[in-house]
């Protein structure tokens, strides 16, 4: 059932678009090209098992964890909109 100006399924479309954006953002963050034998940040040797598991790896596990924690809450889009903006 549509509500107001929204079409049927608009909420699901919004959810699908948000998920697709998150997947694209994650894919764009994957390493590409030839990997490194030493970490790009701390110069620690990257174990061969990690290099085999992640082609193109550039960071050791510790530095990658720090990088991932910094990126956790970065969302590129606010799809909800405020009630005020919907009333205008």
Tab-separated table of N, CA and C in Angstrom:
chain	number	residue	atom	x	y	z
A	1	UNK	N	0.841	-1.184	0.000
A	1	UNK	CA	0.000	0.000	0.000
A	1	UNK	C	0.881	1.240	0.000
A	2	UNK	N	0.651	2.113	-0.936
A	2	UNK	CA	1.440	3.336	-1.039
A	2	UNK	C	0.967	4.355	-0.020
A	3	UNK	N	1.892	5.155	0.448
A	3	UNK	CA	1.543	6.200	1.403
A	3	UNK	C	2.020	7.543	0.903
A	4	UNK	N	1.113	8.483	0.744
A	4	UNK	CA	1.509	9.816	0.288
A	4	UNK	C	1.998	9.786	-1.139
A	5	UNK	N	3.197	10.339	-1.364
A	5	UNK	CA	3.750	10.426	-2.707
A	5	UNK	C	4.572	9.199	-3.073
A	6	UNK	N	4.776	8.299	-2.140
A	6	UNK	CA	5.624	7.138	-2.423
A	6	UNK	C	4.836	6.059	-3.162
A	7	UNK	N	5.552	5.307	-3.962
A	7	UNK	CA	4.916	4.226	-4.718
A	7	UNK	C	4.934	2.943	-3.905
A	8	UNK	N	4.166	1.971	-4.371
A	8	UNK	CA	4.200	0.655	-3.735
A	8	UNK	C	5.620	0.104	-3.817
A	9	UNK	N	6.131	-0.413	-2.721
A	9	UNK	CA	7.473	-0.992	-2.703
A	9	UNK	C	8.593	0.013	-2.560
A	10	UNK	N	8.268	1.269	-2.298
A	10	UNK	CA	9.306	2.298	-2.207
A	10	UNK	C	10.275	2.025	-1.061
A	11	UNK	N	9.768	1.509	0.039
A	11	UNK	CA	10.636	1.216	1.182
A	11	UNK	C	11.613	0.110	0.807
A	12	UNK	N	11.110	-0.927	0.152
A	12	UNK	CA	12.003	-2.019	-0.256
A	12	UNK	C	13.018	-1.536	-1.279
A	13	UNK	N	12.612	-0.670	-2.191
A	13	UNK	CA	13.543	-0.098	-3.162
A	13	UNK	C	14.657	0.668	-2.459
A	14	UNK	N	14.300	1.386	-1.416
A	14	UNK	CA	15.274	2.155	-0.646
A	14	UNK	C	16.259	1.215	0.054
A	15	UNK	N	15.747	0.149	0.631
A	15	UNK	CA	16.606	-0.833	1.300
A	15	UNK	C	17.536	-1.487	0.290
A	16	UNK	N	16.999	-1.889	-0.848
A	16	UNK	CA	17.815	-2.523	-1.887
A	16	UNK	C	18.917	-1.587	-2.379
A	17	UNK	N	18.594	-0.320	-2.574
A	17	UNK	CA	19.585	0.646	-3.046
A	17	UNK	C	20.682	0.855	-2.006
A	18	UNK	N	20.326	0.886	-0.739
A	18	UNK	CA	21.310	1.061	0.325
A	18	UNK	C	22.253	-0.133	0.376
A	19	UNK	N	21.707	-1.328	0.245
A	19	UNK	CA	22.533	-2.537	0.259
A	19	UNK	C	23.452	-2.567	-0.958
A	20	UNK	N	22.922	-2.234	-2.118
A	20	UNK	CA	23.736	-2.217	-3.333
A	20	UNK	C	24.887	-1.223	-3.217
A	21	UNK	N	24.626	-0.048	-2.640
A	21	UNK	CA	25.689	0.939	-2.435
A	21	UNK	C	26.765	0.405	-1.497
A	22	UNK	N	26.357	-0.285	-0.442
A	22	UNK	CA	27.319	-0.840	0.510
A	22	UNK	C	28.171	-1.921	-0.148
A	23	UNK	N	27.549	-2.744	-0.977
A	23	UNK	CA	28.292	-3.798	-1.679
A	23	UNK	C	29.298	-3.170	-2.647
A	24	UNK	N	28.869	-2.168	-3.399
A	24	UNK	CA	29.776	-1.499	-4.335
A	24	UNK	C	30.938	-0.824	-3.615
A	25	UNK	N	30.653	-0.206	-2.467
A	25	UNK	CA	31.705	0.444	-1.681
A	25	UNK	C	32.706	-0.594	-1.170
A	26	UNK	N	32.205	-1.750	-0.725
A	26	UNK	CA	33.089	-2.816	-0.236
A	26	UNK	C	33.935	-3.378	-1.378
A	27	UNK	N	33.318	-3.579	-2.538
A	27	UNK	CA	34.074	-4.100	-3.683
A	27	UNK	C	35.154	-3.120	-4.137
A	28	UNK	N	34.858	-1.842	-4.078
A	28	UNK	CA	35.847	-0.859	-4.511
A	28	UNK	C	37.033	-0.780	-3.548
A	29	UNK	N	36.843	-1.241	-2.317
A	29	UNK	CA	37.919	-1.203	-1.327
A	29	UNK	C	38.826	-2.427	-1.397
A	30	UNK	N	38.435	-3.443	-2.168
A	30	UNK	CA	39.264	-4.640	-2.276
A	30	UNK	C	40.572	-4.307	-2.983
A	31	UNK	N	41.658	-4.900	-2.524
A	31	UNK	CA	42.948	-4.615	-3.168
A	31	UNK	C	42.990	-5.164	-4.588
A	32	UNK	N	43.726	-4.486	-5.439
A	32	UNK	CA	43.885	-4.898	-6.833
A	32	UNK	C	45.370	-4.907	-7.170
A	33	UNK	N	45.702	-5.615	-8.215
A	33	UNK	CA	47.080	-5.631	-8.670
A	33	UNK	C	47.948	-6.570	-7.866
A	34	UNK	N	49.229	-6.367	-7.976
A	34	UNK	CA	50.175	-7.230	-7.283
A	34	UNK	C	50.271	-6.844	-5.815
A	35	UNK	N	50.263	-7.842	-4.969
A	35	UNK	CA	50.354	-7.616	-3.527
A	35	UNK	C	51.772	-7.289	-3.091
A	36	UNK	N	51.885	-7.006	-1.819
A	36	UNK	CA	53.188	-6.680	-1.243
A	36	UNK	C	53.630	-7.784	-0.297
A	37	UNK	N	54.921	-7.913	-0.098
A	37	UNK	CA	55.431	-8.887	0.869
A	37	UNK	C	55.548	-8.254	2.247
A	38	UNK	N	55.658	-6.927	2.293
A	38	UNK	CA	55.711	-6.197	3.562
A	38	UNK	C	54.569	-5.197	3.618
A	39	UNK	N	54.076	-4.933	4.818
A	39	UNK	CA	52.965	-4.003	5.023
A	39	UNK	C	53.331	-2.608	4.525
A	40	UNK	N	52.398	-1.963	3.863
A	40	UNK	CA	52.631	-0.620	3.325
A	40	UNK	C	52.718	0.429	4.432
A	41	UNK	N	52.180	0.138	5.611
A	41	UNK	CA	52.186	1.125	6.693
A	41	UNK	C	53.282	0.887	7.719
A	42	UNK	N	53.447	-0.375	8.162
A	42	UNK	CA	54.395	-0.622	9.260
A	42	UNK	C	55.595	-1.464	8.833
A	43	UNK	N	55.640	-1.904	7.596
A	43	UNK	CA	56.753	-2.658	7.014
A	43	UNK	C	56.968	-4.039	7.637
A	44	UNK	N	55.969	-4.566	8.342
A	44	UNK	CA	56.040	-5.933	8.873
A	44	UNK	C	55.809	-6.898	7.719
A	45	UNK	N	56.463	-8.054	7.765
A	45	UNK	CA	56.294	-9.055	6.716
A	45	UNK	C	54.861	-9.601	6.750
A	46	UNK	N	54.221	-9.624	5.589
A	46	UNK	CA	52.870	-10.178	5.466
A	46	UNK	C	53.021	-11.680	5.224
A	47	UNK	N	52.401	-12.515	6.068
A	47	UNK	CA	52.548	-13.973	5.906
A	47	UNK	C	52.066	-14.452	4.534
A	48	UNK	N	52.733	-15.493	4.031
A	48	UNK	CA	52.394	-16.034	2.714
A	48	UNK	C	50.938	-16.493	2.654
A	49	UNK	N	50.428	-17.061	3.730
A	49	UNK	CA	49.032	-17.521	3.734
A	49	UNK	C	48.077	-16.351	3.493
A	50	UNK	N	48.371	-15.192	4.075
A	50	UNK	CA	47.532	-14.003	3.862
A	50	UNK	C	47.655	-13.521	2.422
A	51	UNK	N	48.865	-13.516	1.899
A	51	UNK	CA	49.066	-13.084	0.513
A	51	UNK	C	48.363	-14.013	-0.467
A	52	UNK	N	48.342	-15.320	-0.152
A	52	UNK	CA	47.644	-16.275	-1.023
A	52	UNK	C	46.129	-16.119	-0.917
A	53	UNK	N	45.649	-15.837	0.290
A	53	UNK	CA	44.203	-15.731	0.516
A	53	UNK	C	43.620	-14.446	-0.068
A	54	UNK	N	44.403	-13.360	-0.059
A	54	UNK	CA	43.920	-12.055	-0.526
A	54	UNK	C	44.879	-11.522	-1.588
A	55	UNK	N	44.621	-11.828	-2.847
A	55	UNK	CA	45.490	-11.299	-3.904
A	55	UNK	C	45.499	-9.773	-3.884
A	56	UNK	N	46.669	-9.198	-3.975
A	56	UNK	CA	46.788	-7.746	-3.977
A	56	UNK	C	46.849	-7.129	-2.597
A	57	UNK	N	46.997	-7.946	-1.555
A	57	UNK	CA	47.013	-7.421	-0.185
A	57	UNK	C	48.186	-6.462	0.010
A	58	UNK	N	47.945	-5.391	0.748
A	58	UNK	CA	48.969	-4.382	0.968
A	58	UNK	C	49.222	-4.086	2.445
A	59	UNK	N	48.327	-4.567	3.308
A	59	UNK	CA	48.456	-4.286	4.741
A	59	UNK	C	48.500	-5.576	5.549
A	60	UNK	N	49.214	-5.532	6.679
A	60	UNK	CA	49.210	-6.665	7.598
A	60	UNK	C	47.854	-6.694	8.317
A	61	UNK	N	47.596	-7.755	9.059
A	61	UNK	CA	46.303	-7.918	9.720
A	61	UNK	C	46.040	-6.772	10.693
A	62	UNK	N	47.034	-6.391	11.473
A	62	UNK	CA	46.846	-5.326	12.471
A	62	UNK	C	46.522	-3.986	11.807
A	63	UNK	N	47.272	-3.617	10.808
A	63	UNK	CA	47.015	-2.343	10.118
A	63	UNK	C	45.679	-2.378	9.374
A	64	UNK	N	45.333	-3.533	8.793
A	64	UNK	CA	44.049	-3.663	8.111
A	64	UNK	C	42.905	-3.509	9.102
A	65	UNK	N	43.058	-4.079	10.298
A	65	UNK	CA	42.024	-3.956	11.338
A	65	UNK	C	41.829	-2.504	11.737
A	66	UNK	N	42.921	-1.769	11.901
A	66	UNK	CA	42.824	-0.342	12.242
A	66	UNK	C	42.099	0.410	11.128
A	67	UNK	N	42.467	0.108	9.902
A	67	UNK	CA	41.843	0.766	8.742
A	67	UNK	C	40.349	0.456	8.677
A	68	UNK	N	39.990	-0.810	8.908
A	68	UNK	CA	38.581	-1.213	8.878
A	68	UNK	C	37.777	-0.526	9.967
A	69	UNK	N	38.349	-0.381	11.156
A	69	UNK	CA	37.644	0.278	12.256
A	69	UNK	C	37.384	1.750	11.963
A	70	UNK	N	38.268	2.382	11.220
A	70	UNK	CA	38.076	3.788	10.846
A	70	UNK	C	36.954	3.937	9.824
A	71	UNK	N	36.735	2.901	9.018
A	71	UNK	CA	35.766	2.971	7.930
A	71	UNK	C	34.374	2.489	8.321
A	72	UNK	N	34.181	2.008	9.540
A	72	UNK	CA	32.932	1.355	9.944
A	72	UNK	C	31.703	2.227	9.734
A	73	UNK	N	31.704	3.426	10.207
A	73	UNK	CA	30.486	4.236	10.203
A	73	UNK	C	30.439	5.280	9.104
A	74	UNK	N	31.074	5.014	8.001
A	74	UNK	CA	31.013	5.963	6.901
A	74	UNK	C	29.969	5.520	5.892
A	75	UNK	N	28.831	6.140	5.971
A	75	UNK	CA	27.763	5.847	5.026
A	75	UNK	C	27.699	7.003	4.047
A	76	UNK	N	27.606	6.693	2.784
A	76	UNK	CA	27.645	7.739	1.778
A	76	UNK	C	26.327	8.444	1.530
A	77	UNK	N	25.222	7.844	1.945
A	77	UNK	CA	23.935	8.401	1.589
A	77	UNK	C	22.985	8.409	2.777
A	78	UNK	N	22.173	9.453	2.854
A	78	UNK	CA	21.074	9.493	3.818
A	78	UNK	C	19.804	9.393	3.006
A	79	UNK	N	19.217	8.218	2.989
A	79	UNK	CA	18.040	7.996	2.163
A	79	UNK	C	16.737	8.246	2.910
A	80	UNK	N	16.811	8.504	4.194
A	80	UNK	CA	15.575	8.628	4.955
A	80	UNK	C	14.907	9.986	4.803
A	81	UNK	N	15.668	11.034	4.805
A	81	UNK	CA	15.072	12.368	4.709
A	81	UNK	C	14.312	12.726	5.970
A	82	UNK	N	14.337	13.978	6.342
A	82	UNK	CA	13.636	14.388	7.544
A	82	UNK	C	12.166	14.639	7.239
A	83	UNK	N	11.354	14.588	8.268
A	83	UNK	CA	9.935	14.837	8.087
A	83	UNK	C	9.710	16.263	7.578
A	84	UNK	N	10.529	17.190	8.058
A	84	UNK	CA	10.419	18.575	7.615
A	84	UNK	C	10.624	18.698	6.105
A	85	UNK	N	11.638	17.984	5.574
A	85	UNK	CA	11.905	18.076	4.146
A	85	UNK	C	10.778	17.468	3.325
A	86	UNK	N	10.077	16.497	3.885
A	86	UNK	CA	8.970	15.865	3.174
A	86	UNK	C	7.727	16.752	3.147
A	87	UNK	N	7.620	17.681	4.092
A	87	UNK	CA	6.452	18.548	4.176
A	87	UNK	C	6.554	19.759	3.257
A	88	UNK	N	7.729	20.041	2.752
A	88	UNK	CA	7.918	21.237	1.918
A	88	UNK	C	7.405	21.039	0.525
